[in-house]
Every structure is written in C-alpha cells, then in structure tokens.
Coordinates of C-alpha atoms in Angstrom, one line a residue:
X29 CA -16.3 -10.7 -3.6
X30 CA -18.9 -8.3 -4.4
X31 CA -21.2 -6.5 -2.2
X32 CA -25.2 -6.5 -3.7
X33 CA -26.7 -3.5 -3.5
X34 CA -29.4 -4.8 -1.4
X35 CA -26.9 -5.9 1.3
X36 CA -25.0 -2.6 1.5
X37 CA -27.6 -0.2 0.1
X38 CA -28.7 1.1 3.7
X39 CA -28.0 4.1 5.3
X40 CA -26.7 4.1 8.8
X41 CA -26.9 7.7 9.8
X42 CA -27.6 10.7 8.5
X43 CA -30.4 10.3 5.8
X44 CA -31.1 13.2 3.7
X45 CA -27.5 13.9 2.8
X46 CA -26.8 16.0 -0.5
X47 CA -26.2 13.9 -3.2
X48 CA -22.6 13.5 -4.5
X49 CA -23.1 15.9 -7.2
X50 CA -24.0 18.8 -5.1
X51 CA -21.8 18.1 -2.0
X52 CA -19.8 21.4 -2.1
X53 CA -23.5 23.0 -1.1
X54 CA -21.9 21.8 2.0
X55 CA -18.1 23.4 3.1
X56 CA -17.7 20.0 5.4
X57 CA -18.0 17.6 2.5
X58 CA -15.2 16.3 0.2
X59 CA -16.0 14.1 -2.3
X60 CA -13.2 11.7 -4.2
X61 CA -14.3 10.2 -7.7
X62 CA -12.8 7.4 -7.1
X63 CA -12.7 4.8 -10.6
X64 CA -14.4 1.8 -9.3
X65 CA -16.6 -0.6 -6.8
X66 CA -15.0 -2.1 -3.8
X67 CA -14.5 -5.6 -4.0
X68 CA -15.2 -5.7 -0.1
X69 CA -15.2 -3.5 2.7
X70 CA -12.6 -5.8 4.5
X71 CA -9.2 -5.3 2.9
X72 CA -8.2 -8.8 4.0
X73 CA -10.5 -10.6 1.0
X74 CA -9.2 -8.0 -1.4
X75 CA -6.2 -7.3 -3.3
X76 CA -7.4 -4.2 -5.7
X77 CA -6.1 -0.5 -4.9
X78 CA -9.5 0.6 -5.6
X79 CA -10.8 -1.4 -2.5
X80 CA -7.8 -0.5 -0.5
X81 CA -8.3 3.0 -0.7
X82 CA -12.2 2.9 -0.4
X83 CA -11.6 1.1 2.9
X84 CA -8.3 -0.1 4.7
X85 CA -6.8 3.8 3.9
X86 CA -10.5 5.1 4.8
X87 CA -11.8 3.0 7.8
X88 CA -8.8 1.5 9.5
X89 CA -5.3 1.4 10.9
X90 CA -2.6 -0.9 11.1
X91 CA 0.1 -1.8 14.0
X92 CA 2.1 0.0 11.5
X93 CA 2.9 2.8 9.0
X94 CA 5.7 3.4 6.3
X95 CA 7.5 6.7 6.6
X96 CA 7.9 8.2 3.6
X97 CA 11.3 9.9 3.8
X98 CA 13.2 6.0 4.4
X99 CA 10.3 3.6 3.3
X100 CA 11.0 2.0 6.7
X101 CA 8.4 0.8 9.3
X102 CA 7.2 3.8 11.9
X103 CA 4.4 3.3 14.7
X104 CA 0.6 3.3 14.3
X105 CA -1.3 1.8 16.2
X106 CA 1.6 0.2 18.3
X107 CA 3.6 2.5 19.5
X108 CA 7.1 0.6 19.8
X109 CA 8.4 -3.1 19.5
X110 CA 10.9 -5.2 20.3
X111 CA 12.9 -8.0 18.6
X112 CA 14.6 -11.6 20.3
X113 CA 18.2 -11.8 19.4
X114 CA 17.4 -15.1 17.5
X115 CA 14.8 -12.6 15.0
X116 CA 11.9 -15.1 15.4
X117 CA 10.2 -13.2 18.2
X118 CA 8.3 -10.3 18.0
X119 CA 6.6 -8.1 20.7
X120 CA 4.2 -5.1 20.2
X121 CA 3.8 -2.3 22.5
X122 CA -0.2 -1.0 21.9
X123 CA -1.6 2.5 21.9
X124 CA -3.9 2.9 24.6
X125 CA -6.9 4.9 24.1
X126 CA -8.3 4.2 20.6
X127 CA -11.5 3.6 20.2
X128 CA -13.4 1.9 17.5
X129 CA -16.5 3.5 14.9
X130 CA -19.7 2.1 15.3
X131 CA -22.6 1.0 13.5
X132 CA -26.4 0.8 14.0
X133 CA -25.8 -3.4 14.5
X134 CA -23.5 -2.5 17.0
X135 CA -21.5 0.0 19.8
X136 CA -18.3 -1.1 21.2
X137 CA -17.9 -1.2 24.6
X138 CA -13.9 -0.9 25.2
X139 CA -11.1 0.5 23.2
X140 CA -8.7 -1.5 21.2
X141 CA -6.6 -3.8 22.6
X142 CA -4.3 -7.0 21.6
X143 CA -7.2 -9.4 21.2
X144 CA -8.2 -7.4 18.0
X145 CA -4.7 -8.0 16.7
X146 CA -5.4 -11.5 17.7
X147 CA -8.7 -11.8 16.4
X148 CA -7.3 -10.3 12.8
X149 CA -4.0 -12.1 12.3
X150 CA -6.2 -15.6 13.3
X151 CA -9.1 -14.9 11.2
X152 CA -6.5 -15.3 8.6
X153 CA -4.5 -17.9 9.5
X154 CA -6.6 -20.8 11.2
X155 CA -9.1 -22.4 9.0
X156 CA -10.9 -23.7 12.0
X157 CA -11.4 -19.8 13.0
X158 CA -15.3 -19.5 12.5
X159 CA -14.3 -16.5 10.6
X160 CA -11.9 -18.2 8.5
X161 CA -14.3 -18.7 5.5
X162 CA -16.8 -16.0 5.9
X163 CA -17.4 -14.2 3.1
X164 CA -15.4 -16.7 0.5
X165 CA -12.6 -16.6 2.9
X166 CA -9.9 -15.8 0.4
X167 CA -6.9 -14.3 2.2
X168 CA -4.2 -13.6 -0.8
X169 CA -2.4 -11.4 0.7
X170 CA -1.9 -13.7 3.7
X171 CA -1.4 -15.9 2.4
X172 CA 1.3 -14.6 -0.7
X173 CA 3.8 -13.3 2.2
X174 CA 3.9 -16.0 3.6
X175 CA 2.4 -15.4 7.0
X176 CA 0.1 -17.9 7.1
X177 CA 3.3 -20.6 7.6
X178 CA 5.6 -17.8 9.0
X179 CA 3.6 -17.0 12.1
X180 CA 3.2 -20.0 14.5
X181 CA 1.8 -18.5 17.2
X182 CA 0.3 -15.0 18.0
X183 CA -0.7 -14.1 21.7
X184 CA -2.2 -11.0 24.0
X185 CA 0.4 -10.8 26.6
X186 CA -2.4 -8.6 28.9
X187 CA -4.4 -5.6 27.0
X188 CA -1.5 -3.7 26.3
X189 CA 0.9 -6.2 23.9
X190 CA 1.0 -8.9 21.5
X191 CA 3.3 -11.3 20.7
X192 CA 3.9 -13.0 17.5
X193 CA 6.1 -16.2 17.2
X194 CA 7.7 -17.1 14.2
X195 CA 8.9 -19.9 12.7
X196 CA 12.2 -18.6 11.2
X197 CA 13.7 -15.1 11.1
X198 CA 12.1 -12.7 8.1
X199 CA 13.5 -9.2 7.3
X200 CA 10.4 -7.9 5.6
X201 CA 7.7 -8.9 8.9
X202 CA 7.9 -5.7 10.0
X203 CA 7.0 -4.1 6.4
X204 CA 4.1 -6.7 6.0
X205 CA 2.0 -5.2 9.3
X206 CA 2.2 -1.6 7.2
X207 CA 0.2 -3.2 4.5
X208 CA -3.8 -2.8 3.6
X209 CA -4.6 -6.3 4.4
X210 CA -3.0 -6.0 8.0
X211 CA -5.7 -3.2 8.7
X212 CA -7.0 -4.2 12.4
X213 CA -10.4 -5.4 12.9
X214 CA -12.6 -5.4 15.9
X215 CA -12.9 -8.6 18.0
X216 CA -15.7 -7.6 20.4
X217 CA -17.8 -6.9 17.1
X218 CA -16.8 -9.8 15.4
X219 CA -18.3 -11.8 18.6
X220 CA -21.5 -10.0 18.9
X221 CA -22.9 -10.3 15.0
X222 CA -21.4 -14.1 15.5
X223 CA -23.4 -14.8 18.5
X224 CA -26.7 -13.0 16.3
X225 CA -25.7 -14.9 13.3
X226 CA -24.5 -12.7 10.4
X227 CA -20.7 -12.6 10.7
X228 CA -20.9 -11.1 7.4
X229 CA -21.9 -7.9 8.6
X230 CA -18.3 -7.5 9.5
X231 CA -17.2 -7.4 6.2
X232 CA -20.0 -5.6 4.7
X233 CA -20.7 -2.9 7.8
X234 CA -17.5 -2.6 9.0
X235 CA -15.6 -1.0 12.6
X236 CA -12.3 0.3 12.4
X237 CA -10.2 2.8 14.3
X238 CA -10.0 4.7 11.3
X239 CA -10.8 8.7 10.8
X240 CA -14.1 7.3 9.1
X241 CA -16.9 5.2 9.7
X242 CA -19.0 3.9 6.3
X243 CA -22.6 5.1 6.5
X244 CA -23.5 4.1 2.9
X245 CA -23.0 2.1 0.0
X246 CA -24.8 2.1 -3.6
X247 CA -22.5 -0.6 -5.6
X248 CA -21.4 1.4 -8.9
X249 CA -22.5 4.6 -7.8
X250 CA -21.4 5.9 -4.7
X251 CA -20.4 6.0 -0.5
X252 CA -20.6 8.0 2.1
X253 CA -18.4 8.1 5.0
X254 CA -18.6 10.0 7.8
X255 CA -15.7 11.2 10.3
X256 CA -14.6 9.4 13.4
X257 CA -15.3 12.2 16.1
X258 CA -12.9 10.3 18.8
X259 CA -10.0 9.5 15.9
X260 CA -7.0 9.2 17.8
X261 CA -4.7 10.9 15.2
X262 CA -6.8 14.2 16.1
X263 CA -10.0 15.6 14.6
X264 CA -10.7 14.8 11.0
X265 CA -11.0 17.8 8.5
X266 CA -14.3 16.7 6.8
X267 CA -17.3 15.8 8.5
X268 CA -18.4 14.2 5.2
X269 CA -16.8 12.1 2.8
X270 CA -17.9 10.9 -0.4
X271 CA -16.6 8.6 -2.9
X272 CA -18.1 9.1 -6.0
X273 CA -17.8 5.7 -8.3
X274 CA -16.8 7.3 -11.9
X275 CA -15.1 4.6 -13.9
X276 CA -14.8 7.4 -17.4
X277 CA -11.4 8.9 -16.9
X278 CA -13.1 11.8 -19.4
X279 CA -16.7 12.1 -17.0
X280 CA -14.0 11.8 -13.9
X281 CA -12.2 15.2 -15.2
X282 CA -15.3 16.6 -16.3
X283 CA -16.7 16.5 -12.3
X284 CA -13.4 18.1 -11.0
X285 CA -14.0 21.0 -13.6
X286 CA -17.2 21.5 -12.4
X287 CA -16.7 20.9 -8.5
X288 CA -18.8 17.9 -8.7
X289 CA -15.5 16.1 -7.7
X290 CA -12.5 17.9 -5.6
X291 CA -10.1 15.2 -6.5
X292 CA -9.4 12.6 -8.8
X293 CA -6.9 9.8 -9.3
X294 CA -5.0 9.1 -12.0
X295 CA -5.3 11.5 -14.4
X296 CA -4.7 10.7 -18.4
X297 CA -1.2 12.5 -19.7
X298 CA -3.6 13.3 -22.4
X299 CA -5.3 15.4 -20.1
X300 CA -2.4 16.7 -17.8
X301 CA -2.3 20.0 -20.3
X302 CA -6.0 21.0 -19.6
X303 CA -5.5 20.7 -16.0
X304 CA -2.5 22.8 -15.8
X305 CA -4.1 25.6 -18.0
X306 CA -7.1 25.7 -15.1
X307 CA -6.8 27.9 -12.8
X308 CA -9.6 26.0 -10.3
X309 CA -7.1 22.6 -10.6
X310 CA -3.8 21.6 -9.6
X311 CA -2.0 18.5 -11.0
X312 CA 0.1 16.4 -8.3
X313 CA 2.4 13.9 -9.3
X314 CA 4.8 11.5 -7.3
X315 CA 7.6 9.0 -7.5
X316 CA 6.0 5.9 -7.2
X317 CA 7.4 2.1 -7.1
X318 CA 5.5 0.2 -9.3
X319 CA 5.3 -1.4 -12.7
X320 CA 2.9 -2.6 -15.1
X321 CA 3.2 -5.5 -17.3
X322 CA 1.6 -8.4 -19.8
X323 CA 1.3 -11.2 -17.6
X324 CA 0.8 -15.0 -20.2
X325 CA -0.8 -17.6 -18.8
X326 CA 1.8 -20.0 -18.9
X327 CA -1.0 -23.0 -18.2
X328 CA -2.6 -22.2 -21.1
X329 CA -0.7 -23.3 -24.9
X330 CA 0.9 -21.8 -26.4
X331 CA 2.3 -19.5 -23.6
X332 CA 3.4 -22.5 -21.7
X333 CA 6.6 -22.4 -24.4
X334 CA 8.9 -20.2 -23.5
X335 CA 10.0 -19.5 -27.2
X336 CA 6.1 -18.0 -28.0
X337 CA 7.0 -15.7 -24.5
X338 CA 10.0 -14.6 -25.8
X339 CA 8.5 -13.8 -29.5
X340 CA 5.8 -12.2 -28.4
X341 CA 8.3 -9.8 -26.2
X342 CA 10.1 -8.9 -28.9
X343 CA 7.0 -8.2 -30.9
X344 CA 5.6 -5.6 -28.3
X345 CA 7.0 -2.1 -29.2
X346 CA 7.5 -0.7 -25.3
X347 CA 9.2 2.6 -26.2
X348 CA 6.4 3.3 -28.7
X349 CA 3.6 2.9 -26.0
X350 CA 5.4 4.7 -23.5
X351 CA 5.5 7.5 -25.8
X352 CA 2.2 7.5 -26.5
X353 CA 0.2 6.4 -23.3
X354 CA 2.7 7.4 -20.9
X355 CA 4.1 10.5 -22.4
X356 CA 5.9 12.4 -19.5
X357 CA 4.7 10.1 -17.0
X358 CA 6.6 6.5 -17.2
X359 CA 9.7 4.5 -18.2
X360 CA 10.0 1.5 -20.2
X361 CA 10.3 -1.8 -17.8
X362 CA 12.9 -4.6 -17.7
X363 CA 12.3 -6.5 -14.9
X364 CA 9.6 -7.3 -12.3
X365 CA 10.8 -5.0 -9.5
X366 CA 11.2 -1.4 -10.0
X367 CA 14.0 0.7 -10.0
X368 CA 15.7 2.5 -7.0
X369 CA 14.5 -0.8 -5.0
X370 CA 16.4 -3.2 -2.8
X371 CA 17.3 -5.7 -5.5
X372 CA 16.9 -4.4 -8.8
X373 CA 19.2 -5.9 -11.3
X374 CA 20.1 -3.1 -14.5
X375 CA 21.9 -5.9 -16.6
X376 CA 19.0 -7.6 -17.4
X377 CA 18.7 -8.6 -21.0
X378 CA 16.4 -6.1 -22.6
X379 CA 13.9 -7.6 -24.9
X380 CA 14.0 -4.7 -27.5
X381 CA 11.3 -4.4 -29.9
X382 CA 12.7 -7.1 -33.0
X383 CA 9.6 -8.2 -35.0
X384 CA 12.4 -10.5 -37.3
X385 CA 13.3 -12.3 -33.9
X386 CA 9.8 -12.7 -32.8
X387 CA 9.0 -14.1 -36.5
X388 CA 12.0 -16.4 -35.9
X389 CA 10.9 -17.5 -32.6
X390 CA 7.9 -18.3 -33.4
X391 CA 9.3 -20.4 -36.5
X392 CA 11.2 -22.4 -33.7
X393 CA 8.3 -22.8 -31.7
X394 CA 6.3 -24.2 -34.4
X395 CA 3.7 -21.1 -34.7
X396 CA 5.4 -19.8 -38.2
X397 CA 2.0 -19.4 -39.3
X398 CA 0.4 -17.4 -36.1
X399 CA -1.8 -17.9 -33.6
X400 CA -5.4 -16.7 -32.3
X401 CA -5.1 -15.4 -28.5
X402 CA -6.7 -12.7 -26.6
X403 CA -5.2 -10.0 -24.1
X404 CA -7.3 -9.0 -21.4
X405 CA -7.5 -4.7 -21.0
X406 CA -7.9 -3.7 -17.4
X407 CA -11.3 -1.4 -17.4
X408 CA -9.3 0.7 -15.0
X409 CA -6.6 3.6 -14.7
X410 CA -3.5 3.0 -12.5
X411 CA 0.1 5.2 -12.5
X412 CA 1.9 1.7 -14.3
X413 CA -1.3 1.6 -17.0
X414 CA -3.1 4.8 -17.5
X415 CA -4.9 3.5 -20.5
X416 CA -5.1 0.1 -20.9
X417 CA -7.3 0.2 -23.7
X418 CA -4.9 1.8 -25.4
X419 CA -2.0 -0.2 -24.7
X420 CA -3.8 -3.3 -25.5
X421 CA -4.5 -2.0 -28.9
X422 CA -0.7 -1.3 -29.9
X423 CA 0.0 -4.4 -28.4
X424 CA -2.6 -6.2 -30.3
X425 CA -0.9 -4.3 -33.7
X426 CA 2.6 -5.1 -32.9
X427 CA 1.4 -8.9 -32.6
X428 CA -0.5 -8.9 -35.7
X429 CA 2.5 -7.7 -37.8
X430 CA 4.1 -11.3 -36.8
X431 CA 0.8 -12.9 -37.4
X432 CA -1.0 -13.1 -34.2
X433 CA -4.2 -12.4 -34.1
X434 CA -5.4 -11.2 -30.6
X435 CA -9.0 -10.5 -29.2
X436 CA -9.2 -7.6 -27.0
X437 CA -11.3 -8.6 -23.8
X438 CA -12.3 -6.5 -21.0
X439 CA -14.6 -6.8 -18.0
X440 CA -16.2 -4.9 -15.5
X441 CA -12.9 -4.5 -12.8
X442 CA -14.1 -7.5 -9.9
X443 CA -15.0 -9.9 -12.4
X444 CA -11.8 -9.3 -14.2
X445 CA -10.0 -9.6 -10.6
X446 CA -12.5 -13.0 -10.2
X447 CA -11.3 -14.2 -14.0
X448 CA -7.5 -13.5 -13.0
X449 CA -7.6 -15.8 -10.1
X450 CA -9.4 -18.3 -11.9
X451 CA -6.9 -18.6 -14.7
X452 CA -9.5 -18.1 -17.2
X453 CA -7.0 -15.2 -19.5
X454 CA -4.9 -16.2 -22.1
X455 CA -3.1 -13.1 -21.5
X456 CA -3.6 -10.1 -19.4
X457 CA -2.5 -6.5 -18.8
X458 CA -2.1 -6.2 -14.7
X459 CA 0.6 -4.6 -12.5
X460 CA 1.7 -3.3 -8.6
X461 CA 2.6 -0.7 -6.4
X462 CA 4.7 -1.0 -3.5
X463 CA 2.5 -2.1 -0.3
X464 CA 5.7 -2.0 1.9
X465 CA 8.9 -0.4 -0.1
X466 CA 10.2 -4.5 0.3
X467 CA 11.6 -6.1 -2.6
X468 CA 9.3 -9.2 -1.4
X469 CA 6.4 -7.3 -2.4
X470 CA 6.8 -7.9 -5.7
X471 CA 9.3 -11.0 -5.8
X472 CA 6.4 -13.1 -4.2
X473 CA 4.0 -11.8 -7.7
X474 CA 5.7 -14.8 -9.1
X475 CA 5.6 -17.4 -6.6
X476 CA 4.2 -20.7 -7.0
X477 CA 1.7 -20.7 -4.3
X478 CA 0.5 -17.2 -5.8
X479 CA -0.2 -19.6 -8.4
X480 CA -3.4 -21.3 -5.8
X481 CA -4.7 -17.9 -4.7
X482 CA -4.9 -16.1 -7.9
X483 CA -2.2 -13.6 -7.1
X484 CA 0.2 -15.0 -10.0
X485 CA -1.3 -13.8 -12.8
X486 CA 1.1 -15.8 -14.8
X487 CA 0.5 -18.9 -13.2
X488 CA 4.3 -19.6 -13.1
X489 CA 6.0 -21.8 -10.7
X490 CA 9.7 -22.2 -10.5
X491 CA 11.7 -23.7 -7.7
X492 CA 14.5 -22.3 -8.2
X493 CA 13.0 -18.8 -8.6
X494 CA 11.1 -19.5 -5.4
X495 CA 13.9 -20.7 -3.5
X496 CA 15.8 -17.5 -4.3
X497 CA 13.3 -15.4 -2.9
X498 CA 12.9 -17.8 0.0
X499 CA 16.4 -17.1 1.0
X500 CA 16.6 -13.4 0.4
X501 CA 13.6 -13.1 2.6
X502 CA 15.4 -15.0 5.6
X503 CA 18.5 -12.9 5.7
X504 CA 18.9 -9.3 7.2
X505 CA 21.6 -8.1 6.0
X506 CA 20.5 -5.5 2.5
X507 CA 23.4 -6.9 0.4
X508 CA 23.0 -10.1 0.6
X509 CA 19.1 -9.9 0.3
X510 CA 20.3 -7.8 -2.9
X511 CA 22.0 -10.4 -4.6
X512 CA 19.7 -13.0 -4.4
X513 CA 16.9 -10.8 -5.4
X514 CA 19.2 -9.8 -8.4
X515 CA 20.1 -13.5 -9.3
X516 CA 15.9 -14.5 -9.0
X517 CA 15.5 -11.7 -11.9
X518 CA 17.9 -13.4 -14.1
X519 CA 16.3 -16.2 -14.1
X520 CA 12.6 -14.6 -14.4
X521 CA 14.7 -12.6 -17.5
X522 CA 14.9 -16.0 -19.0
X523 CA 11.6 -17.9 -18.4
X524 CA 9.7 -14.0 -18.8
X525 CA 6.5 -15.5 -17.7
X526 CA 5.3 -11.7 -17.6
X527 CA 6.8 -8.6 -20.2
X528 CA 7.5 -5.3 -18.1
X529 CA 5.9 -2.5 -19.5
X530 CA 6.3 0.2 -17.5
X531 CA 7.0 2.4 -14.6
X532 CA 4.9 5.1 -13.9
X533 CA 4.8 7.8 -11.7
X534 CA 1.5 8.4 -9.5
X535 CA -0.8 11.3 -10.6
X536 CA -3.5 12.9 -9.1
X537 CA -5.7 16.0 -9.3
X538 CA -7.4 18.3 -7.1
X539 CA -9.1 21.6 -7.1
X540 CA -7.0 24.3 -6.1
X541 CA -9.0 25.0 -3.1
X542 CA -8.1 21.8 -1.5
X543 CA -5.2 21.1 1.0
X544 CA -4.5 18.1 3.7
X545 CA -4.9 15.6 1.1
X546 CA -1.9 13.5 1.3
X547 CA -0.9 10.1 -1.4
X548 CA 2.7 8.6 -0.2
X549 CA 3.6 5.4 0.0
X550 CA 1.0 4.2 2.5
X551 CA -2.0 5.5 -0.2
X552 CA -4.4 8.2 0.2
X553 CA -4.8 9.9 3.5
X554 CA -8.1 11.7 4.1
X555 CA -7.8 13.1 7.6
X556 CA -7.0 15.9 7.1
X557 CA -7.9 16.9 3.8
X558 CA -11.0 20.0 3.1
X559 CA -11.9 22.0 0.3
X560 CA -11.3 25.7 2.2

C-alpha cells in the first residue's frame, strides 16, 4: 500500500519546523536520509526494510527483542515468559507502565496492556476482525511464518498477561514476536477511530509505545517524527527526527558531506574511500545475515524448466560482480540461507560461472537459439545488492554471451514490491536480512503459500521442500533442526528456483559528530542517537 500525500500530508504538531535541509540550525534534530517511501506506517501490511525502519524500528515495540551477542529472544515489552512442558503453550509476563504516543485524532486513556497484544495478533489472524481487511489487509509476514494456522487461540489473562495457544510445538515462536510485523498496536485507538469511522487512520496516523510519535508525512520527500517524552526505555536523545527520502545513493552522500544528512544507509563501496578520507564522516560496517539473489518466475516459460534455471546460473559470472559491486563488502552465495546460520549446508553444488554448460543446457532445453526475457533492477540499495543497476547489467552481459537477450526493468520501489507479489517479473533481483537470526526466516522465502501472498518471489512450490521445513520448524533440538534445514537446501540446490548472489555486510555512515546510533540485528535504533 501507499500512503497519498493528501492523506498523510498534515502536520500534527509543531508547524513551522526547519526544513530537512537546514535541521542542524537545530542541536535537537537528527535527520536520516533514508532511500525510500514507506509502503505504510503499519509494519504488519509491509514487508520492505525501508518501511520497517521508517516505522516499526521508529514508532513501536514488540513483546520482544533479539540480543545481539546470541541472536536469542530477550524481553521488551514483556518482561519474562513461560513455556507448558508439552511446548504448545505460551504465557507473557507484561511491562507495566508504558504508555502510548498520541495524535490530534486521538489521546489514550490507559497504558498498555494484553488487550493490545490481543487486538494485534487478531487483526491479523481472523478475517472476520473488522480490522482484518483495512487498508488491503495483506498480512505476509503472518501469514509466511505460519502464525496465522499456528496460533489457535490468544487470550488476556487480566491486564498484566497474555496467553497464546498453539496448535503444535514451534522452536522459532519466540523469534517471530522479535520481528517488525509483530510491532504492538493500540487497541483503545483502534476502537475509537472505528466507532468514528476511519479505521484507516490507524495505519496512516499511527500510536505506538515507541521513542517517536509521527507528526508528518510528504510521500517522496520527507517525515518528521517527534520524541516520546514518557518512552519507557528512558528519555530519547533527539527531540526531532527527520527522515529525509533521498533515493540517489550519489545526492544521499552528497547531504552527509554537507550536514544536510547525519547519517546514511548503505553506502556504495565505490564511495567507502571518500568517506574514510573525511574527517566530518565515519564509515560503520557490520556482520550481517543476509543474501541477495535472482529470483525466476518459475510460472512464467521458460523459467518453469529447470534446465533454462540451471543455464542461466551458470551463465551469471558471481565472482565477477562481487568484485566489482561488492568490492570489500560481500561474498559470493551458494544457497538460500547465509552462512554461520543454523542450517547452512557448505557442500552444496556450486553453480560456477560455465557459459559452454549454459550453451548446452539450453540446447537440452530446446532454447539453442536464445530467448527474450527481462530482469527486474531493484531502484534501491541494500547490504546483499548495493547496486542493482549494476548487477543487472553484468548479468544482462553474461546472458547475452549465451544468446539471451534481457530487458532491464525497474520501478519506483512499492510498485516494484506491488509487481513482485503479483507475479508480473519474468525475473527479478530481490533478497533478505535476518528478522529473527532463525533459519525459518529465510527457509519459509520458498514456501508454497509465500507463493499466494507475494512473499516467494520465485513463485516455487515444492512439497517436499516444504515439508522439510515443516519438520525442522517443529523440533527443538538445533541438530536435528540442522539437518533437515541442510537436506531442504539440497533439494532447492537442484530445482534453483532462485541463484544466490551474495552476502553482504551492512554499511552505514554518519558524521563524526554523531553517537547513540545503534544498527544490530533488530535494525536501526534511534533513541539514543544526537549529533553532539
């Protein structure tokens, strides 16, 4: 979904603010360039980092967090849990004392409590929930782990806990309630603008517990957030925060040089040199668990043959465009889940660049002569793609020495979101990060109902690769979730309805003056982060 302007073009508070490009005028503004529009301001209908960061990592919480020294669950906004012996009950302890932002539509009138856990996890679940299809209803994330059949039942126990029934035991339950789309939305507010009619002021005006509250948005251009003055994690560093929408990696750089911008994400190894010969920057870099990849649309001939999949894997040069988009930051991919995670298997067949196999290949396939396809260039930067125009082009040369011709396509980044879902690519350049450091995370990428909600980009359905991950995600024990994680990649290795690129780490930039500013595992954390 997009926001119009004219929906979310308002100011709530605080008119007369200094525009973006003069913010440092004032010391209690930051302002983030970040590289794109928000899909929504509810991270439940999204499934873009730009939109997490720009609003579950920005204006909410979520039951839980992921420490970043183990990757393992660690309490949020519960503050302990416990387990049935049986693993299919699960009970949350709440935080008491957290209050929500509000809005000029509306002032909350308690704190939170386990009817807003109830309120978000139903939202999601039931389709009879007169939320359920507000604003397109689309719940991939849900609805991808499973959690829409996992949880039968979800209940306040009194104001203080919530219990969640499920319907078989599930090691990575705990891991899914760290993610963006499990952010925790206000059930008192969802009421009132339900009883006045426009239940889609939740989504576009939104009231979380986060250490922000949105006060505007100009699609394409900016928004302005301003701090949470009863944020339970403790006072917020900047009063003012500002997310400046600055899709040109080039114009992005250009605004940190000048202070226009004190930090930027995802930084061009092309440009990692000038930013380490300024003295007003600092370049940041982190491991990160992702990968990026060439997803075919296996619906779509001739990519629903297996042989033109493999050919055109062995026509793609990987080493080539890590070397030359990636430079010191990424490693060639072999297999849908990154290394150093739960599960990955090193002894996958490598599809090494082999133009004579590809020709071959495509002899047996019929497609001796070539084909005309196109490959769809994401419009944005991430850690596993840092330039996917120009991996698209060497991709697009490498296919043309085997006689494939190949359109590149691009589109402004929700319609290419929109056009993924759809199906509508004959191929496309897409990847992931980690949401919880579980292997599910990115097993379920290839799952066949990821295939209804968009979320395969593939549009690959295998039972036995789905049953595989099924099982590994019932069991508890990490060795046994290993191996069948391990024996699901073999067969992906075979079918390769997607080529692994890459694996990239996670850069960022800031001025020098800057400190607080935190990007881990759960995203980018604002609340504490000034320009001194």
């Amino acid at each position: 979904m997009r926001l119009k302007p004219s929906t979310v073009g308002l100011l709530l508070a605080g008119t007369g603010l200094l525009t973006a490009g003069h913010a440092l005028a004032a010391s209690d503004t930051l302002v983030y360039c970040t590289v794109a529009s928000p899909e929504s301001f509810n991270p439940q209908l999204s499934s873009s980092g730009t939109t997490f960061i720009a609003t579950s990592q920005v204006l909410y919480n979520r039951l839980l967090t992921l420490r970043e020294s183990d990757k393992t669950p660690a309490p949020s906004l519960a503050t302990e849990w416990t387990i049935s012996p049986d693993g299919k009950t699960y009970t949350f302890t709440l935080r008491k004392g957290v209050k929500f932002n509000s809005n000029k539509f509306f002032t909350p009138t308690r704190d939170f409590n386990a009817e807003d856990v109830v309120f978000t996890v139903m939202r999601q679940k039931d389709a009879n929930n007169p939320y359920h299809k507000v604003s397109g209803g689309n719940y991939e994330y849900f609805t991808d782990t499973g959690l829409d059949k996992l949880i039968t039942k979800v209940e306040a126990v009194d104001n203080d806990h919530v219990r969640f029934t499920l319907s078989q035991p599930n090691a990575a339950f705990l891991a899914d309630w760290t993610m963006d789309f499990a952010s925790i939305l206000s059930a008192e507010y969802a009421d009132a603008m339900l009883k006045k009619g426009t239940p889609e002021n939740v989504d576009n005006w939104p009231i979380g517990t986060g250490p922000f509250a949105l006060q505007q948005y100009k699609q394409d251009s900016l928004i302005r957030y301003i701090a949470n003055p009863h944020y339970w994690q403790g006072e917020v560093a900047s009063k003012h925060l500002i997310f400046s929408i600055t899709p040109n990696p080039e114009t992005r750089l250009a605004k940190l040089k000048t202070n226009e911008c004190q930090i930027i994400p995802a930084p061009l190894a092309e440009q990692f040199d000038a930013i380490k010969s300024d003295k007003n920057l600092q370049l940041h870099s982190i491991d990160g668990l992702n990968v990026g990849y060439l997803a075919f649309n296996t619906q779509k001939k001739p990519f629903d043959n297996v042989l033109v999949r493999q050919a055109l894997s062995y026509a793609v040069d990987k080493k080539a465009i890590v070397a030359a988009v990636f430079k010191e930051s990424g490693n060639t991919a072999n297999s849908i889940l990154p290394p150093g995670m739960l599960g990955y298997n090193d002894k996958l067949p490598e599809y090494a660049y082999n133009p004579d196999k590809a020709r071959e290949l495509l002899k047996q396939a019929g497609l001796e002569k070539g084909f005309e396809t196109d490959i769809w260039s994401m419009p944005v930067a991430r850690p596993y793609n840092p330039n996917s125009r120009r991996i698209a082009q060497m991709i697009q040369n490498d296919w043309a020495k085997v006689g494939v011709k190949a359109k590149i396509v691009t589109w402004e980044w929700g319609q290419y979101l929109a056009g993924l879902r759809k199906g509508e690519q004959q191929s496309a350049l897409y990847g992931w990060m980690s949401d919880n450091g579980d292997p599910d995370n990115f097993a379920t990428l290839l799952n066949c109902a990821g295939v209804q909600t968009g979320a395969n980009a593939a549009r690959w359905c295998d039972s036995s690769y789905d049953k595989l991950i099924q099982q590994a995600i019932s069991v508890s024990a990490p060795a046994e979730r290993a191996k069948l994680y391990q024996q699901a990649q073999v067969i992906f290795a075979k079918q390769l309805p997607l080529l692994p690129l890459a694996n990239g780490k996670v850069f960022y930039a800031t001025r020098s003056n800057v400190s607080g500013y935190v990007v881990d595992v759960n995203g980018s954390d604002f609340a504490k982060a000034k320009a001194n």
